[in-house]
Coordinates of C-alpha atoms in Angstrom, one line a residue:
M1 CA -32.6 -245.7 63.9
T2 CA -36.3 -244.7 63.5
G3 CA -38.7 -243.4 60.9
F4 CA -38.4 -240.0 59.4
K5 CA -42.0 -238.9 60.0
Q6 CA -41.9 -240.0 63.6
I7 CA -39.1 -237.5 64.3
F8 CA -40.1 -234.7 62.0
P9 CA -43.9 -234.3 62.2
H10 CA -43.7 -230.6 61.1
E11 CA -44.5 -230.8 57.4
G12 CA -42.6 -227.6 56.4
L13 CA -39.5 -228.7 58.2
A14 CA -39.7 -232.2 56.9
A15 CA -39.9 -231.0 53.3
K16 CA -36.9 -228.7 53.9
V17 CA -34.8 -231.5 55.4
E18 CA -35.6 -233.7 52.4
Q19 CA -34.6 -230.9 50.1
A20 CA -31.3 -230.5 52.0
V21 CA -30.6 -234.2 51.5
H22 CA -31.1 -234.0 47.8
L23 CA -29.0 -230.8 47.6
V24 CA -26.1 -232.2 49.6
T25 CA -25.7 -235.5 47.9
P26 CA -24.3 -234.3 44.5
I27 CA -22.1 -231.8 46.2
L28 CA -20.5 -234.5 48.3
T29 CA -20.0 -236.7 45.3
E30 CA -18.3 -234.1 43.1
G31 CA -16.3 -232.7 46.0
S32 CA -15.0 -236.2 46.7
L33 CA -13.9 -236.6 43.0
L34 CA -12.2 -233.2 43.1
A35 CA -10.4 -234.0 46.3
N36 CA -9.1 -237.3 45.0
L37 CA -7.9 -235.7 41.8
H38 CA -6.1 -232.9 43.7
V39 CA -4.3 -235.4 45.9
I40 CA -3.2 -237.6 43.0
R41 CA -2.0 -234.5 41.0
C42 CA 0.0 -233.2 44.0
M43 CA 1.5 -236.7 44.6
E44 CA 2.7 -236.8 40.9
S45 CA 4.2 -233.4 41.2
G46 CA 5.9 -234.2 44.5
Q47 CA 3.8 -231.9 46.6
S48 CA 2.1 -232.7 50.0
P49 CA -1.4 -231.1 50.1
P50 CA -2.9 -230.2 53.5
I51 CA -5.9 -232.4 54.0
N52 CA -8.3 -231.3 56.8
Q53 CA -11.9 -230.1 57.2
T54 CA -11.1 -226.8 55.6
F55 CA -9.7 -228.6 52.5
F56 CA -12.9 -230.5 52.0
N57 CA -15.0 -227.4 52.5
H58 CA -13.0 -225.7 49.8
C59 CA -13.6 -228.7 47.5
Y60 CA -17.4 -228.5 48.2
S61 CA -17.4 -224.7 47.4
A62 CA -15.5 -225.2 44.2
V63 CA -17.9 -227.7 42.7
S64 CA -21.1 -225.9 43.8
H65 CA -22.8 -222.5 43.2
S66 CA -23.7 -220.6 46.4
T67 CA -27.1 -218.9 46.5
G68 CA -29.0 -217.0 49.1
K69 CA -28.1 -214.1 51.4
A70 CA -24.4 -213.7 52.2
A71 CA -23.5 -216.4 49.7
Q72 CA -19.7 -216.9 49.2
Q73 CA -18.3 -218.3 46.0
F74 CA -15.0 -220.2 45.6
V75 CA -12.2 -217.7 44.8
P76 CA -9.4 -219.4 42.7
A77 CA -6.9 -216.7 43.5
K78 CA -6.9 -217.6 47.2
H79 CA -6.3 -221.3 46.5
P80 CA -4.2 -221.5 43.3
S81 CA -3.2 -225.2 43.8
L82 CA -6.8 -226.4 44.2
A83 CA -7.9 -224.0 41.4
E84 CA -5.4 -225.8 39.0
S85 CA -7.0 -229.2 40.0
Y86 CA -10.4 -227.7 39.5
D87 CA -9.6 -226.5 36.0
L88 CA -8.5 -230.1 35.1
Y89 CA -11.7 -231.4 36.7
T90 CA -14.0 -229.1 34.6
Q91 CA -12.4 -230.5 31.5
C92 CA -13.8 -233.9 32.4
L93 CA -17.4 -232.7 32.8
P94 CA -20.2 -233.1 30.2
A95 CA -21.0 -230.1 28.0
L96 CA -24.4 -229.5 29.6
H97 CA -23.2 -230.0 33.2
T98 CA -24.4 -227.4 35.7
K99 CA -23.0 -226.8 39.2
P100 CA -25.1 -228.1 42.1
E101 CA -26.9 -225.4 44.1
K102 CA -25.6 -224.6 47.6
P103 CA -28.1 -222.4 49.5
T104 CA -26.8 -220.8 52.7
F105 CA -29.2 -222.9 54.9
I106 CA -27.1 -226.1 54.2
K107 CA -23.8 -224.4 55.2
D108 CA -23.7 -226.1 58.6
I109 CA -24.6 -229.4 57.1
L110 CA -21.7 -229.2 54.7
N111 CA -19.3 -228.2 57.5
A112 CA -20.4 -231.4 59.3
A113 CA -19.9 -233.4 56.1
A114 CA -16.4 -231.9 55.7
Q115 CA -15.5 -232.9 59.3
R116 CA -16.8 -236.4 58.6
A117 CA -14.8 -236.6 55.4
D118 CA -11.6 -235.6 57.3
D119 CA -12.3 -238.3 60.0
N120 CA -12.8 -240.9 57.3
F121 CA -9.5 -239.9 55.7
V122 CA -7.7 -240.3 59.0
N123 CA -9.2 -243.7 59.6
H124 CA -8.5 -244.6 56.0
V125 CA -4.8 -244.1 56.5
A126 CA -4.4 -245.3 60.1
T127 CA -6.4 -248.5 59.5
N128 CA -4.9 -249.6 56.2
F129 CA -1.3 -248.3 56.4
I130 CA 0.4 -251.4 57.9
P131 CA -1.6 -254.0 55.9
R132 CA -0.8 -252.3 52.6
T133 CA 2.8 -251.9 53.5
M134 CA 3.1 -255.6 54.3
R135 CA 1.4 -256.4 50.9
W136 CA 4.0 -254.2 49.2
I137 CA 6.8 -256.0 51.0
R138 CA 5.4 -259.3 50.0
L139 CA 5.3 -258.1 46.4
Q140 CA 8.9 -257.1 46.5
L141 CA 10.0 -260.4 48.1
G142 CA 8.1 -262.3 45.4
Q143 CA 10.6 -261.1 42.8
I144 CA 13.5 -262.6 44.7
P145 CA 14.1 -266.3 43.8
Y146 CA 15.2 -267.2 47.3
F147 CA 11.8 -266.4 48.8
Q148 CA 10.0 -268.1 46.0
Q149 CA 11.3 -271.4 47.4
L150 CA 10.1 -270.8 50.9
R151 CA 6.9 -271.9 52.5
Q152 CA 4.0 -269.4 52.8
K153 CA 4.4 -269.1 56.5
Q154 CA 8.1 -268.4 56.3
V155 CA 7.5 -265.7 53.7
T156 CA 4.9 -264.1 56.0
S157 CA 7.4 -264.1 58.9
W158 CA 9.9 -262.3 56.6
V159 CA 7.3 -259.8 55.6
R160 CA 6.6 -259.0 59.3
L161 CA 10.3 -258.8 60.0
L162 CA 10.9 -256.3 57.2
C163 CA 7.8 -254.2 58.1
R164 CA 8.9 -254.0 61.7
A165 CA 12.5 -253.1 60.8
A166 CA 11.2 -250.3 58.5
T167 CA 8.6 -248.8 60.8
E168 CA 10.8 -249.0 63.9
D169 CA 13.8 -247.5 62.2
S170 CA 15.9 -250.6 62.8
N171 CA 17.7 -253.1 60.6
V172 CA 17.2 -256.7 59.6
S173 CA 20.3 -258.0 61.3
Q174 CA 19.2 -256.8 64.7
L175 CA 15.7 -258.2 64.5
L176 CA 16.4 -261.5 62.8
P177 CA 17.5 -263.4 66.0
R178 CA 14.0 -262.7 67.4
F179 CA 12.4 -264.7 64.6
T180 CA 13.6 -268.1 65.6
S181 CA 11.8 -269.8 62.7
L182 CA 13.9 -267.9 60.1
A183 CA 17.4 -268.9 59.0
N184 CA 20.1 -266.5 57.8
P185 CA 19.7 -265.9 54.1
P186 CA 22.6 -265.8 51.6
T187 CA 24.7 -262.6 51.6
D188 CA 23.3 -261.3 48.3
V189 CA 19.7 -261.9 49.5
M190 CA 20.5 -260.1 52.8
E191 CA 21.8 -257.1 50.8
N192 CA 18.6 -257.0 48.8
I193 CA 16.3 -257.0 51.8
E194 CA 18.5 -254.4 53.6
Y195 CA 18.2 -252.2 50.5
V196 CA 14.4 -252.6 50.6
V197 CA 14.2 -251.7 54.3
A198 CA 16.5 -248.6 53.7
T199 CA 14.3 -247.5 50.8
M200 CA 11.2 -247.8 52.9
Q201 CA 12.8 -245.8 55.8
M202 CA 13.8 -243.0 53.4
L203 CA 10.4 -242.8 51.8
L204 CA 8.5 -243.0 55.1
G205 CA 10.2 -239.9 56.4
P206 CA 11.5 -238.9 59.9
L207 CA 8.2 -239.6 61.7
A208 CA 7.9 -242.9 63.6
V209 CA 5.1 -245.1 62.3
T210 CA 2.7 -245.4 65.3
D211 CA -1.0 -245.2 65.6
V212 CA -0.7 -241.7 67.1
S213 CA 1.5 -240.4 64.3
L214 CA -0.8 -242.0 61.7
R215 CA -3.8 -240.2 63.1
K216 CA -2.1 -236.9 63.9
H217 CA -0.1 -236.6 60.6
P218 CA -1.8 -238.7 58.0
T219 CA -0.7 -236.5 55.1
S220 CA 3.0 -237.3 55.9
Y221 CA 2.4 -240.9 54.7
L222 CA 0.5 -240.1 51.5
S223 CA 3.7 -240.1 49.3
W224 CA 4.5 -243.6 50.6
L225 CA 0.9 -244.8 49.9
H226 CA 1.0 -243.3 46.4
L227 CA 4.2 -245.3 45.7
V228 CA 2.6 -248.5 47.0
L229 CA -0.5 -247.9 44.9
T230 CA 1.7 -247.3 41.8
D231 CA 3.5 -250.6 42.3
F232 CA 0.2 -252.4 43.0
Q233 CA -1.2 -250.9 39.7
A234 CA 1.9 -252.2 37.8
A235 CA 1.5 -255.7 39.3
Q236 CA -2.1 -256.1 38.1
G237 CA -2.5 -259.1 35.8
T238 CA 0.1 -261.1 37.6
P239 CA -0.7 -264.1 39.9
Y240 CA -1.7 -263.1 43.4
A241 CA -1.9 -259.4 42.4
P242 CA -2.6 -257.2 45.5
K243 CA -5.9 -255.3 45.7
L244 CA -5.9 -251.7 44.6
F245 CA -7.1 -248.8 46.7
S246 CA -8.0 -245.1 46.4
M247 CA -6.0 -242.3 47.9
L248 CA -9.0 -240.9 49.6
P249 CA -12.3 -242.6 50.6
Q250 CA -14.8 -242.7 47.7
T251 CA -18.5 -241.8 47.8
G252 CA -21.1 -244.0 46.0
H253 CA -24.3 -243.2 44.2
H254 CA -26.6 -243.7 47.2
T255 CA -28.2 -240.8 49.0
S256 CA -25.9 -239.4 51.7
F257 CA -26.9 -239.1 55.4
I258 CA -26.7 -235.5 56.6
K259 CA -26.0 -234.4 60.1
L260 CA -28.3 -231.8 61.7
S261 CA -27.0 -229.8 64.7
T262 CA -29.0 -227.2 66.6
T263 CA -27.8 -224.3 64.4
A264 CA -28.5 -226.3 61.2
L265 CA -32.0 -227.1 62.5
H266 CA -32.6 -223.4 63.2
K267 CA -31.6 -222.4 59.6
L268 CA -33.8 -225.2 58.1
V269 CA -36.8 -224.0 60.2
K270 CA -36.2 -220.4 59.1
A271 CA -35.9 -221.6 55.4
A272 CA -39.2 -223.4 55.8
G273 CA -41.0 -220.1 56.4
E274 CA -41.4 -220.2 60.2
D275 CA -41.3 -217.0 62.1
V276 CA -38.0 -217.3 63.9
P277 CA -35.4 -214.6 64.3
S278 CA -32.3 -214.6 62.1
L279 CA -29.0 -215.6 63.7
S280 CA -26.3 -213.2 64.6
K281 CA -23.2 -214.3 66.4
K282 CA -24.9 -213.4 69.7
D283 CA -28.0 -215.3 68.7
C284 CA -26.1 -218.4 67.8
K285 CA -24.8 -218.6 71.4
E286 CA -28.4 -218.2 72.6
V287 CA -29.7 -220.9 70.3
T288 CA -27.0 -223.4 71.2
S289 CA -27.5 -222.6 74.9
R290 CA -31.2 -223.6 74.7
P291 CA -31.2 -226.5 72.3
D292 CA -34.0 -228.3 73.9
Y293 CA -36.4 -225.6 73.0
W294 CA -35.8 -225.9 69.3
W295 CA -35.7 -229.7 69.2
S296 CA -38.9 -230.1 71.3
R297 CA -40.8 -227.4 69.3
F298 CA -40.2 -228.8 65.8
T299 CA -39.1 -232.5 66.4
N300 CA -39.9 -235.5 68.6
C301 CA -36.3 -236.2 69.5
I302 CA -36.7 -235.3 73.1
S303 CA -39.4 -237.9 73.6
L304 CA -36.8 -240.7 72.9
S305 CA -35.0 -239.9 76.2
R306 CA -35.9 -242.6 78.7
W307 CA -34.9 -244.2 81.9
T308 CA -33.1 -247.6 81.7
A309 CA -32.7 -250.4 84.1
P310 CA -31.4 -249.4 87.6
T311 CA -27.7 -249.8 88.3
S312 CA -26.2 -250.3 91.8
D313 CA -27.2 -246.9 93.1
R314 CA -29.4 -245.0 90.6
L315 CA -31.4 -245.2 87.4
R316 CA -29.5 -244.4 84.2
F317 CA -31.0 -242.0 81.8
H318 CA -30.7 -241.9 78.0
T319 CA -30.8 -238.2 76.9
F320 CA -30.9 -236.7 73.5
H321 CA -27.6 -235.2 72.5
D322 CA -28.8 -232.5 70.1
E323 CA -27.7 -234.2 66.9
V324 CA -29.4 -236.4 64.3
Q325 CA -28.5 -237.9 61.0
T326 CA -31.0 -238.6 58.3
D327 CA -31.4 -239.5 54.6
G328 CA -35.1 -238.4 54.3
V329 CA -36.4 -241.9 55.2
S330 CA -34.7 -243.0 58.4
V331 CA -33.3 -241.0 61.2
S332 CA -30.4 -241.9 63.5
V333 CA -30.7 -240.0 66.8
L334 CA -27.6 -239.5 69.0
M335 CA -28.3 -240.4 72.6
F336 CA -26.1 -239.8 75.6
Q337 CA -25.8 -242.3 78.5
P338 CA -23.7 -241.3 81.4
H339 CA -21.5 -244.0 82.9
P340 CA -22.2 -245.0 86.5
A341 CA -20.1 -243.4 89.2
Q342 CA -16.9 -245.2 90.0
S343 CA -14.5 -245.1 92.8
P344 CA -11.1 -243.3 92.0
S345 CA -9.3 -246.6 92.4
A346 CA -11.5 -248.3 89.9
H347 CA -11.1 -245.5 87.4
T348 CA -7.3 -245.7 87.8
Q349 CA -7.3 -249.4 87.3
Q350 CA -9.5 -249.2 84.2
S351 CA -7.3 -246.5 82.5
S352 CA -4.1 -248.5 83.4
T353 CA -5.6 -251.7 81.9
R354 CA -6.7 -249.9 78.7
S355 CA -3.2 -248.5 78.2
R356 CA -1.6 -251.9 78.7
K357 CA -3.9 -253.8 76.4
R358 CA -1.5 -254.5 73.6
K359 CA 1.3 -255.4 76.1
R360 CA -1.1 -257.8 77.9
Q361 CA -2.0 -259.5 74.6
Q362 CA 1.6 -260.2 73.9
Q363 CA 2.2 -262.0 77.2
T364 CA 2.4 -265.7 77.5
S365 CA -0.7 -267.7 78.4
E366 CA 0.4 -268.3 82.0
E367 CA 1.0 -264.6 82.6
W368 CA -2.3 -263.8 80.9
V369 CA -4.2 -266.1 83.3
R370 CA -2.5 -264.5 86.4
G371 CA -3.3 -261.0 85.1
L372 CA -7.0 -261.8 85.0
S373 CA -7.2 -262.4 88.7
D374 CA -7.6 -258.7 89.4
R375 CA -10.8 -258.5 87.4
N376 CA -12.9 -260.2 90.1
I377 CA -15.0 -262.2 87.6
G378 CA -15.7 -264.8 90.3
Q379 CA -17.0 -268.2 89.1
P380 CA -19.5 -267.6 86.3
Q381 CA -22.1 -270.1 85.4
R382 CA -21.2 -270.0 81.7
I383 CA -17.7 -269.6 80.1
V384 CA -17.3 -269.4 76.3
G385 CA -14.1 -269.5 74.3
L386 CA -14.8 -267.7 71.0
D387 CA -12.5 -267.7 67.9
P388 CA -13.5 -265.3 65.1
G389 CA -12.7 -266.4 61.6
R390 CA -12.7 -265.5 57.9
K391 CA -15.1 -268.1 56.3
S392 CA -17.0 -268.6 59.5
L393 CA -18.0 -265.6 61.5
F394 CA -16.9 -267.4 64.7
T395 CA -16.6 -270.8 66.3
A396 CA -17.2 -271.0 70.1
A397 CA -16.7 -273.7 72.7
I398 CA -18.8 -273.7 75.9
H399 CA -17.0 -274.8 79.0
S400 CA -17.8 -278.1 80.6
Q401 CA -15.5 -279.5 83.4
S402 CA -16.0 -283.1 82.3
A403 CA -15.1 -282.2 78.8
A404 CA -12.0 -280.3 80.0
D405 CA -10.9 -283.3 82.1
S406 CA -11.5 -285.7 79.2
L407 CA -9.5 -283.5 76.8
Q408 CA -6.5 -283.5 79.1
Q409 CA -6.4 -287.3 79.2
Q410 CA -4.7 -289.0 76.3
H411 CA -6.9 -290.8 73.7
S412 CA -10.1 -290.2 75.8
F413 CA -11.8 -288.2 73.1
G414 CA -13.2 -291.2 71.4
A415 CA -16.5 -292.9 71.9
N416 CA -16.3 -292.7 75.7
G417 CA -14.9 -289.2 75.9
T418 CA -17.0 -286.1 76.8
K419 CA -17.1 -283.5 74.1
Y420 CA -17.4 -279.7 74.3
S421 CA -20.6 -278.1 73.3
T422 CA -19.9 -275.9 70.3
L423 CA -21.6 -273.0 68.6
S424 CA -20.8 -271.6 65.2
W425 CA -22.1 -269.1 62.7
S426 CA -21.1 -269.3 59.1
S427 CA -20.6 -266.3 57.0
G428 CA -23.5 -267.3 54.8
R429 CA -25.8 -267.6 57.8
W430 CA -24.8 -264.2 59.0
R431 CA -25.4 -262.6 55.6
E432 CA -28.8 -264.2 55.4
A433 CA -29.9 -263.2 58.9
S434 CA -28.6 -259.6 58.6
G435 CA -30.5 -259.0 55.4
I436 CA -27.3 -258.5 53.3
N437 CA -28.2 -261.1 50.8
Y438 CA -31.7 -259.8 50.5
R439 CA -30.4 -256.3 49.8
L440 CA -28.0 -257.4 47.2
N441 CA -30.6 -259.5 45.4
K442 CA -33.1 -256.6 45.4
T443 CA -30.5 -254.0 44.3
G444 CA -29.4 -256.3 41.5
L445 CA -33.0 -256.9 40.4
W446 CA -33.8 -253.2 40.3
L447 CA -30.6 -252.4 38.5
G448 CA -31.3 -255.2 35.9
Q449 CA -34.5 -253.4 34.9
N450 CA -32.4 -250.3 33.9
F451 CA -30.2 -251.8 31.1
T452 CA -28.6 -248.5 30.1
L453 CA -27.4 -247.6 33.7
K454 CA -26.3 -251.1 34.3
D455 CA -24.1 -251.2 31.2
A456 CA -22.7 -247.7 32.1
L457 CA -21.8 -248.8 35.7
E458 CA -20.1 -252.0 34.4
A459 CA -18.0 -250.0 31.9
T460 CA -16.9 -247.4 34.4
P461 CA -13.0 -247.2 34.8
S462 CA -11.8 -247.8 38.3
A463 CA -11.1 -244.9 40.6
K464 CA -8.4 -246.9 42.4
V465 CA -5.6 -245.5 40.3
A466 CA -2.3 -243.6 40.9
T467 CA -2.2 -241.3 37.9
V468 CA -4.1 -238.2 36.9
A469 CA -4.6 -239.6 33.3
L470 CA -6.4 -242.7 34.6
F471 CA -8.5 -240.8 37.2
T472 CA -9.7 -238.2 34.7
Q473 CA -11.0 -241.1 32.6
H474 CA -13.0 -242.3 35.6
I475 CA -14.4 -238.8 36.1
T476 CA -15.2 -238.3 32.5
H477 CA -17.1 -241.6 32.3
R478 CA -18.8 -241.3 35.7
M479 CA -20.1 -237.8 35.2
Q480 CA -21.9 -238.9 32.0
Y481 CA -24.4 -240.9 34.0
E482 CA -24.0 -239.5 37.5
A483 CA -27.4 -237.8 37.6
A484 CA -29.2 -241.0 36.4
A485 CA -27.3 -243.1 39.0
V486 CA -28.2 -240.7 41.8
D487 CA -31.9 -240.8 40.8
H488 CA -31.8 -244.6 40.7
F489 CA -29.9 -245.4 43.8
G490 CA -31.3 -242.4 45.7
D491 CA -35.0 -243.2 45.2
R492 CA -37.2 -244.0 48.2
R493 CA -37.2 -247.7 47.7
H494 CA -33.4 -247.9 48.0
R495 CA -33.4 -245.8 51.1
Q496 CA -36.2 -248.0 52.6
L497 CA -34.2 -251.1 51.8
R498 CA -31.1 -249.6 53.5
R499 CA -33.2 -249.0 56.6
R500 CA -34.6 -252.5 56.5
T501 CA -31.1 -254.0 56.3
F502 CA -30.0 -251.9 59.3
I503 CA -32.9 -253.2 61.3
K504 CA -32.3 -256.8 60.3
T505 CA -28.6 -256.4 61.1
Q506 CA -29.4 -255.2 64.6
Q507 CA -31.8 -258.1 65.1
A508 CA -29.1 -260.6 63.9
Y509 CA -26.5 -259.1 66.3
S510 CA -29.1 -259.5 69.1
A511 CA -29.8 -263.1 68.3
L512 CA -26.2 -263.9 67.9
C513 CA -25.2 -262.4 71.2
R514 CA -28.0 -264.1 73.0
S515 CA -27.0 -267.5 71.7
I516 CA -23.4 -266.9 73.0
S517 CA -24.3 -265.4 76.4
A518 CA -27.5 -267.5 76.9
G519 CA -29.2 -264.2 78.0
S520 CA -27.0 -263.8 81.1
Q521 CA -24.8 -260.7 81.6
D522 CA -22.6 -262.8 83.9
T523 CA -21.4 -265.0 81.0
V524 CA -17.6 -264.7 80.5
V525 CA -16.3 -264.8 76.9
A526 CA -12.6 -265.2 76.0
Y527 CA -12.6 -263.4 72.6
G528 CA -9.7 -264.4 70.3
D529 CA -7.6 -261.4 69.2
A530 CA -8.3 -261.6 65.5
S531 CA -5.4 -259.9 63.6
F532 CA -7.2 -259.6 60.3
S533 CA -9.6 -256.9 59.2
S534 CA -13.2 -257.4 58.3
S535 CA -12.5 -257.4 54.6
C536 CA -9.4 -259.5 54.9
C537 CA -8.5 -260.7 51.4
K538 CA -9.8 -261.4 47.9
G539 CA -12.4 -264.1 47.6
N540 CA -13.8 -263.9 51.1
P541 CA -16.8 -261.9 52.0
S542 CA -16.3 -259.4 54.8
T543 CA -17.1 -260.6 58.3
P544 CA -17.9 -258.1 61.2
T545 CA -15.2 -259.1 63.6
V546 CA -14.8 -255.7 65.2
S547 CA -18.5 -254.9 65.5
L548 CA -19.2 -258.4 66.8
R549 CA -16.7 -257.8 69.7
R550 CA -18.4 -254.4 70.4
N551 CA -22.0 -255.8 70.4
L552 CA -21.0 -258.8 72.4
G553 CA -19.7 -256.5 75.1
Y554 CA -23.2 -255.1 75.6
H555 CA -24.5 -258.5 76.6
C556 CA -21.8 -260.1 78.7
K557 CA -18.3 -259.9 80.0
V558 CA -15.7 -260.1 77.2
Y559 CA -12.0 -260.4 77.5
D560 CA -9.6 -260.0 74.6
T561 CA -7.3 -263.0 74.5
D562 CA -4.0 -263.4 72.6
E563 CA -4.2 -266.5 70.3
F564 CA -0.5 -266.9 70.0
R565 CA 0.2 -270.7 70.0
T566 CA -3.1 -271.5 71.6
S567 CA -3.4 -274.6 69.4
R568 CA 0.0 -275.9 70.6
L569 CA 0.4 -275.1 74.3
C570 CA -1.8 -275.9 77.3
C571 CA -3.3 -272.7 78.8
A572 CA -3.0 -274.2 82.3
C573 CA 0.6 -275.5 82.4
K574 CA 2.1 -273.9 79.2
T575 CA 3.4 -277.3 78.1
A576 CA 3.0 -278.8 74.6
M577 CA -0.2 -280.9 74.3
D578 CA -0.5 -284.2 72.5
G579 CA -2.4 -284.4 69.3
M580 CA -6.2 -284.7 69.3
P581 CA -7.5 -288.2 68.2
L582 CA -10.2 -288.3 65.6
P583 CA -13.6 -289.5 67.0
V584 CA -14.0 -292.2 64.3
T585 CA -10.6 -293.6 63.3
G586 CA -8.7 -292.7 66.5
E587 CA -5.9 -291.1 64.4
I588 CA -3.8 -288.6 66.3
L589 CA -3.8 -285.2 64.7
P590 CA -0.4 -283.4 64.6
Y591 CA -1.9 -280.4 66.5
A592 CA -3.8 -279.8 69.7
P593 CA -7.5 -278.7 70.1
A594 CA -8.6 -275.7 68.1
A595 CA -8.3 -272.2 69.5
P596 CA -11.8 -271.8 70.9
F597 CA -11.2 -274.8 73.2
C598 CA -7.9 -273.4 74.4
L599 CA -9.4 -269.9 74.9
C600 CA -12.1 -271.5 77.0
L601 CA -9.6 -273.4 79.1
A602 CA -7.7 -270.3 79.8
V603 CA -10.6 -268.8 81.7
C604 CA -11.5 -272.1 83.3
V605 CA -8.1 -272.2 84.9
L606 CA -8.8 -268.9 86.6
T607 CA -12.2 -269.8 87.8
T608 CA -11.4 -273.2 89.1
H609 CA -8.1 -272.5 90.9

């Protein structure tokens, strides 16, 4: 991400880009509200609305007023169902509300925004479907007295059992023997949970619940998610009430990033008054076939292309990929970096390994160690076992052969034993280094100076509701102050603060990865397969478990490792380990060393034998 003026030195084009940013932001906000209202209304009436890029384009057209040459307005007769939702939406707007302007030169920008909204919706369903289903099952089991007497871990196992039975079109009796820690419940309890599973299977429909089906047919699961949200809403106010969610991803009050393609750039240049020909269908093909001409003439994006460090046979070149995203202050430039040439056998092995990733993670520790032998990692100088967490970002153990030998010997971890070198980052340290705390403090300080807006924001009803009546209350209250909120959160200082936080976050990632890899790309990291999301539960700040794994892969060799029973069994011989004595009292703990030590040992077995 770089500065806006550095990429757009042309004053006329820069002014037009900033105008496009301010025009697009209210359209995306109101279009998102209309889309959510339409989905909730259709769910209440038993309909299944088609949600795709075209749907979001229609929502943006309905809430805006098109201007310019060849402007096209929203035609209610062509979309009667959406028109009905729009009539309900207009009843919630203030009396003096006017539609945002939509000039024709931002048409391509809105098309890209609609595609991004569709992608966000697909990710919204695919990522959160299973966790929310499991929370719903836990909510149902909490109403049965039998499960109220069980331990928390046993209830969690029952939740996983029922979720698996419902999503795999199976039954509880077939899967119960696989869960060895669970006992057969009484007959009446078994009938209740069988009824819960049958109800879920009926509501989920004929499609199997897989990641592929969730991404290909996300609308097929909206009715089930609406039922889950309805039950979550009814459970509010009770102990351990589940978190509510919205049917579609929501947009905030901050200035939106807009995506500029080559055709969008051409239209902005022409709108800025430059002497460029208008685009016909034939001209569009000519423009897209010569993108470098337009980007080099009016921007400095091409100058960011550069050579990188040499690989085994040639230099690698970062090239501009004819696309940028900007909010008028910062610019994110899309670069393309080709992968180095690989032999056909290496490509086949990589594809095969990627397709068997989940199967490999479910293997036992001994099989996992044998499977790593084909990776040819050799004997690295530094081996790290890393365990991501909730309250701590991660805890890592750095391999030492003397510490490993000492750990295997009983009662040798005391005063004379050799300890592992450890490394840990707490969630507070991460939030401070990445600039998140600074941004929150500054945002709160600036909002505190605007008492009227602050009170309005605090009094806004939630948009995470399952009924049209409650969501219209949210729209009515929000649109009363939406213009003031956009002016406040969309001013230049907030956008500059967002850019500063992004830079600090990248610097924090770099420092964190250097501390783990010690600056060597030959470092091997056994990364624990964290099964929780970044925003895992109430009361815990989000931790970047996924992005940490991705950024760490740029600095060293990272291998995803299944953590199943890593604190109980030895990764070398797969036998139960004795408890770990405390350094001071010598008391034997009822469990073995923590997961990062065992993850580290798993790789050490490979490199030393």
